[in-house]
Structures are given as structure tokens and as C-alpha cells.
Amino acid sequence: MKSIILISLVAVLCTTAHAQDPVKTSPQYYKVLLENDQVRVLEYRLKAGEKEPMHSHSAGVVYVLSGTKLKFSYSDGRTEERAAAAGETIWRDPTTHAVENIGDTEPMPSLSISNLLDRTSPPDYMTTNYRLLDL
């Protein structure tokens, strides 16, 4: 039961569509758990070696259910590799990026929660803040 809850939570990244909605560009990696006029909750699973195309997210929170190492490629050509630890909670500013799972964890599940009222143009950056929960 705890695994199911964790896997559901780890689906990365809260999203709203700007340039390209990841649910539309990569439906094999995203599952919409809840969506209304105020919030969108996504489950995200990216297996080791998989890469999803360029897409956009509004500001939101990502909760990592199972850790791995990710490579982010931004629209300006920058790349960044980052470890995502199980139980880590990440604040994500609006962003446009492609993501590749360069770890050996299968799958890398996370949850993404975003405010649909935030419809500003996404800059190309992502920030990590707190590890709030240890499950």
C-alpha cells in the first residue's frame, strides 16, 4: 500500500500547458490524477534510459517517490544533471525543458502539482528547495 501511494506521489511535476503540454507530448509518462480550474495533479514515470521531448510546466511542486538521476535540456541549449532523491520535495518555477532519466532506477515515479491560475511565460530554470516528507 505504501508503495502504491509513493509511486502515485512521485509522478513528477505539476503542469499547465504553455508551449507544449507534457500530457499531450508524452502521454506514456504522465497520468492526470486531478484537474480542475484551480489545480492539476500529475503522476509521472520515466524509466531508466527514456527521454521525453521539450515541453512546458507552470510553477508547482514535485514530490519524488523513487529517486534517480535526471538530465534536463533547456530551450536555450543549457543542460543540467541532477539527482532526485526519494521523499524530496521540489519547487519548480515555470520552465520549458526536455528530461532524460540517466539513472538506473526503474521507473522514476513522482507527483506534480501546479496552480492552473499561474499562466505566466515560463523561464528556463528549475529550483530545488526542501525535503519535507520521509515516508
PDB file of C-alpha atoms in Angstrom:
ATOM      1  CA  MET A   1       0.000   0.000   0.000  1.00  0.00           C
ATOM      2  CA  LYS A   2       2.819   2.379   0.920  1.00  0.00           C
ATOM      3  CA  SER A   3       4.493   1.630  -2.436  1.00  0.00           C
ATOM      4  CA  ILE A   4       1.322   2.429  -4.355  1.00  0.00           C
ATOM      5  CA  ILE A   5       0.946   5.734  -2.530  1.00  0.00           C
ATOM      6  CA  LEU A   6       4.620   6.587  -3.103  1.00  0.00           C
ATOM      7  CA  ILE A   7       4.508   5.678  -6.766  1.00  0.00           C
ATOM      8  CA  SER A   8       1.432   7.812  -7.209  1.00  0.00           C
ATOM      9  CA  LEU A   9       3.062  10.745  -5.455  1.00  0.00           C
ATOM     10  CA  VAL A  10       6.319  10.632  -7.325  1.00  0.00           C
ATOM     11  CA  ALA A  11       4.827  11.447 -10.673  1.00  0.00           C
ATOM     12  CA  VAL A  12       6.848  14.476 -11.434  1.00  0.00           C
ATOM     13  CA  LEU A  13       5.817  17.934 -11.963  1.00  0.00           C
ATOM     14  CA  CYS A  14       2.707  19.991 -11.824  1.00  0.00           C
ATOM     15  CA  THR A  15       1.872  21.258 -15.193  1.00  0.00           C
ATOM     16  CA  THR A  16      -0.107  23.626 -17.226  1.00  0.00           C
ATOM     17  CA  ALA A  17       0.308  23.995 -20.903  1.00  0.00           C
ATOM     18  CA  HIS A  18       2.238  26.879 -22.295  1.00  0.00           C
ATOM     19  CA  ALA A  19       4.361  25.924 -25.220  1.00  0.00           C
ATOM     20  CA  GLN A  20       3.611  22.209 -25.119  1.00  0.00           C
ATOM     21  CA  ASP A  21       1.597  20.316 -22.541  1.00  0.00           C
ATOM     22  CA  PRO A  22       3.599  17.235 -21.429  1.00  0.00           C
ATOM     23  CA  VAL A  23       0.387  15.213 -21.078  1.00  0.00           C
ATOM     24  CA  LYS A  24      -0.123  15.750 -24.821  1.00  0.00           C
ATOM     25  CA  THR A  25       3.513  15.441 -25.949  1.00  0.00           C
ATOM     26  CA  SER A  26       4.296  12.413 -23.726  1.00  0.00           C
ATOM     27  CA  PRO A  27       1.099  10.698 -22.567  1.00  0.00           C
ATOM     28  CA  GLN A  28       3.036   7.486 -21.902  1.00  0.00           C
ATOM     29  CA  TYR A  29       4.850   9.227 -18.990  1.00  0.00           C
ATOM     30  CA  TYR A  30       2.005  11.267 -17.450  1.00  0.00           C
ATOM     31  CA  LYS A  31      -1.315  10.380 -15.848  1.00  0.00           C
ATOM     32  CA  VAL A  32      -3.735  13.145 -14.804  1.00  0.00           C
ATOM     33  CA  LEU A  33      -4.860  12.323 -11.248  1.00  0.00           C
ATOM     34  CA  LEU A  34      -6.884  15.509 -10.668  1.00  0.00           C
ATOM     35  CA  GLU A  35      -7.585  18.561 -12.779  1.00  0.00           C
ATOM     36  CA  ASN A  36      -9.997  21.411 -12.243  1.00  0.00           C
ATOM     37  CA  ASP A  37      -9.970  25.194 -12.749  1.00  0.00           C
ATOM     38  CA  GLN A  38      -7.564  25.678  -9.827  1.00  0.00           C
ATOM     39  CA  VAL A  39      -5.083  22.799  -9.740  1.00  0.00           C
ATOM     40  CA  ARG A  40      -3.584  19.981 -11.777  1.00  0.00           C
ATOM     41  CA  VAL A  41      -2.041  16.874 -10.203  1.00  0.00           C
ATOM     42  CA  LEU A  42       0.011  14.563 -12.416  1.00  0.00           C
ATOM     43  CA  GLU A  43       1.649  11.216 -11.851  1.00  0.00           C
ATOM     44  CA  TYR A  44       4.939  10.979 -13.766  1.00  0.00           C
ATOM     45  CA  ARG A  45       7.001   7.870 -14.576  1.00  0.00           C
ATOM     46  CA  LEU A  46      10.163   7.922 -16.658  1.00  0.00           C
ATOM     47  CA  LYS A  47      12.112   4.655 -16.920  1.00  0.00           C
ATOM     48  CA  ALA A  48      15.906   4.496 -16.997  1.00  0.00           C
ATOM     49  CA  GLY A  49      17.127   5.467 -20.459  1.00  0.00           C
ATOM     50  CA  GLU A  50      13.861   7.120 -21.511  1.00  0.00           C
ATOM     51  CA  LYS A  51      13.768  10.724 -22.702  1.00  0.00           C
ATOM     52  CA  GLU A  52      10.741  12.924 -23.132  1.00  0.00           C
ATOM     53  CA  PRO A  53      10.620  15.793 -25.658  1.00  0.00           C
ATOM     54  CA  MET A  54      10.637  19.532 -24.956  1.00  0.00           C
ATOM     55  CA  HIS A  55       7.551  20.638 -23.006  1.00  0.00           C
ATOM     56  CA  SER A  56       6.484  23.338 -20.531  1.00  0.00           C
ATOM     57  CA  HIS A  57       5.324  23.455 -16.916  1.00  0.00           C
ATOM     58  CA  SER A  58       3.837  26.259 -14.862  1.00  0.00           C
ATOM     59  CA  ALA A  59       5.076  26.836 -11.322  1.00  0.00           C
ATOM     60  CA  GLY A  60       4.359  23.997  -8.937  1.00  0.00           C
ATOM     61  CA  VAL A  61       5.562  21.332  -6.546  1.00  0.00           C
ATOM     62  CA  VAL A  62       7.101  17.982  -7.458  1.00  0.00           C
ATOM     63  CA  TYR A  63       7.250  15.153  -4.930  1.00  0.00           C
ATOM     64  CA  VAL A  64       9.732  12.374  -5.786  1.00  0.00           C
ATOM     65  CA  LEU A  65       8.547   8.882  -4.883  1.00  0.00           C
ATOM     66  CA  SER A  66      11.583   6.929  -6.024  1.00  0.00           C
ATOM     67  CA  GLY A  67      14.955   8.543  -6.666  1.00  0.00           C
ATOM     68  CA  THR A  68      17.087   8.610  -9.802  1.00  0.00           C
ATOM     69  CA  LYS A  69      19.402  10.897 -11.756  1.00  0.00           C
ATOM     70  CA  LEU A  70      17.908  13.162 -14.431  1.00  0.00           C
ATOM     71  CA  LYS A  71      19.312  15.239 -17.270  1.00  0.00           C
ATOM     72  CA  PHE A  72      17.396  18.428 -18.118  1.00  0.00           C
ATOM     73  CA  SER A  73      17.848  20.109 -21.511  1.00  0.00           C
ATOM     74  CA  TYR A  74      16.522  23.663 -21.795  1.00  0.00           C
ATOM     75  CA  SER A  75      15.302  25.564 -24.831  1.00  0.00           C
ATOM     76  CA  ASP A  76      18.339  27.881 -24.713  1.00  0.00           C
ATOM     77  CA  GLY A  77      20.706  24.903 -25.157  1.00  0.00           C
ATOM     78  CA  ARG A  78      21.775  24.560 -21.494  1.00  0.00           C
ATOM     79  CA  THR A  79      21.816  21.130 -19.878  1.00  0.00           C
ATOM     80  CA  GLU A  80      21.836  20.156 -16.230  1.00  0.00           C
ATOM     81  CA  GLU A  81      22.175  16.795 -14.492  1.00  0.00           C
ATOM     82  CA  ARG A  82      20.535  16.398 -11.128  1.00  0.00           C
ATOM     83  CA  ALA A  83      19.826  13.635  -8.646  1.00  0.00           C
ATOM     84  CA  ALA A  84      16.263  13.372  -7.363  1.00  0.00           C
ATOM     85  CA  ALA A  85      16.049  11.554  -4.019  1.00  0.00           C
ATOM     86  CA  ALA A  86      13.031   9.590  -2.804  1.00  0.00           C
ATOM     87  CA  GLY A  87      10.976  11.806  -0.496  1.00  0.00           C
ATOM     88  CA  GLU A  88      12.432  15.018  -1.930  1.00  0.00           C
ATOM     89  CA  THR A  89      10.009  17.892  -2.447  1.00  0.00           C
ATOM     90  CA  ILE A  90      10.977  20.311  -5.227  1.00  0.00           C
ATOM     91  CA  TRP A  91       9.594  23.754  -6.011  1.00  0.00           C
ATOM     92  CA  ARG A  92       9.598  24.221  -9.783  1.00  0.00           C
ATOM     93  CA  ASP A  93       9.334  27.673 -11.281  1.00  0.00           C
ATOM     94  CA  PRO A  94       7.717  27.857 -14.728  1.00  0.00           C
ATOM     95  CA  THR A  95      10.021  26.048 -17.147  1.00  0.00           C
ATOM     96  CA  THR A  96      10.416  24.624 -20.633  1.00  0.00           C
ATOM     97  CA  HIS A  97      12.682  21.581 -20.854  1.00  0.00           C
ATOM     98  CA  ALA A  98      13.244  18.025 -22.066  1.00  0.00           C
ATOM     99  CA  VAL A  99      14.005  15.344 -19.446  1.00  0.00           C
ATOM    100  CA  GLU A 100      16.057  12.147 -19.665  1.00  0.00           C
ATOM    101  CA  ASN A 101      16.341   9.517 -16.914  1.00  0.00           C
ATOM    102  CA  ILE A 102      20.104   8.824 -16.833  1.00  0.00           C
ATOM    103  CA  GLY A 103      19.860   6.806 -13.614  1.00  0.00           C
ATOM    104  CA  ASP A 104      19.375   3.089 -13.256  1.00  0.00           C
ATOM    105  CA  THR A 105      16.130   3.242 -11.246  1.00  0.00           C
ATOM    106  CA  GLU A 106      13.027   1.926 -12.982  1.00  0.00           C
ATOM    107  CA  PRO A 107      10.694   3.734 -13.070  1.00  0.00           C
ATOM    108  CA  MET A 108      11.330   7.169 -11.588  1.00  0.00           C
ATOM    109  CA  PRO A 109       7.850   7.989 -10.254  1.00  0.00           C
ATOM    110  CA  SER A 110       6.835  11.402  -8.920  1.00  0.00           C
ATOM    111  CA  LEU A 111       3.824  13.663  -8.410  1.00  0.00           C
ATOM    112  CA  SER A 112       3.493  17.133  -9.849  1.00  0.00           C
ATOM    113  CA  ILE A 113       1.040  19.700  -8.536  1.00  0.00           C
ATOM    114  CA  SER A 114       0.546  23.026 -10.279  1.00  0.00           C
ATOM    115  CA  ASN A 115      -1.669  26.042  -9.974  1.00  0.00           C
ATOM    116  CA  LEU A 116      -3.645  26.458 -13.177  1.00  0.00           C
ATOM    117  CA  LEU A 117      -4.167  30.134 -12.422  1.00  0.00           C
ATOM    118  CA  ASP A 118      -0.427  30.720 -12.981  1.00  0.00           C
ATOM    119  CA  ARG A 119      -0.261  31.288 -16.729  1.00  0.00           C
ATOM    120  CA  THR A 120       2.891  33.409 -16.998  1.00  0.00           C
ATOM    121  CA  SER A 121       5.533  32.685 -19.634  1.00  0.00           C
ATOM    122  CA  PRO A 122       7.922  30.029 -18.346  1.00  0.00           C
ATOM    123  CA  PRO A 123      11.583  30.975 -17.878  1.00  0.00           C
ATOM    124  CA  ASP A 124      14.150  28.220 -18.378  1.00  0.00           C
ATOM    125  CA  TYR A 125      15.142  27.250 -14.879  1.00  0.00           C
ATOM    126  CA  MET A 126      14.187  24.921 -12.071  1.00  0.00           C
ATOM    127  CA  THR A 127      14.888  25.215  -8.357  1.00  0.00           C
ATOM    128  CA  THR A 128      15.022  22.653  -5.577  1.00  0.00           C
ATOM    129  CA  ASN A 129      14.110  23.629  -2.062  1.00  0.00           C
ATOM    130  CA  TYR A 130      13.000  21.253   0.648  1.00  0.00           C
ATOM    131  CA  ARG A 131      12.907  17.635   1.628  1.00  0.00           C
ATOM    132  CA  LEU A 132       9.646  17.765   3.580  1.00  0.00           C
ATOM    133  CA  LEU A 133       8.488  14.188   3.890  1.00  0.00           C
ATOM    134  CA  ASP A 134      10.152  10.923   4.771  1.00  0.00           C
ATOM    135  CA  LEU A 135       7.754   8.122   4.045  1.00  0.00           C
TER     136      LEU A 135
END
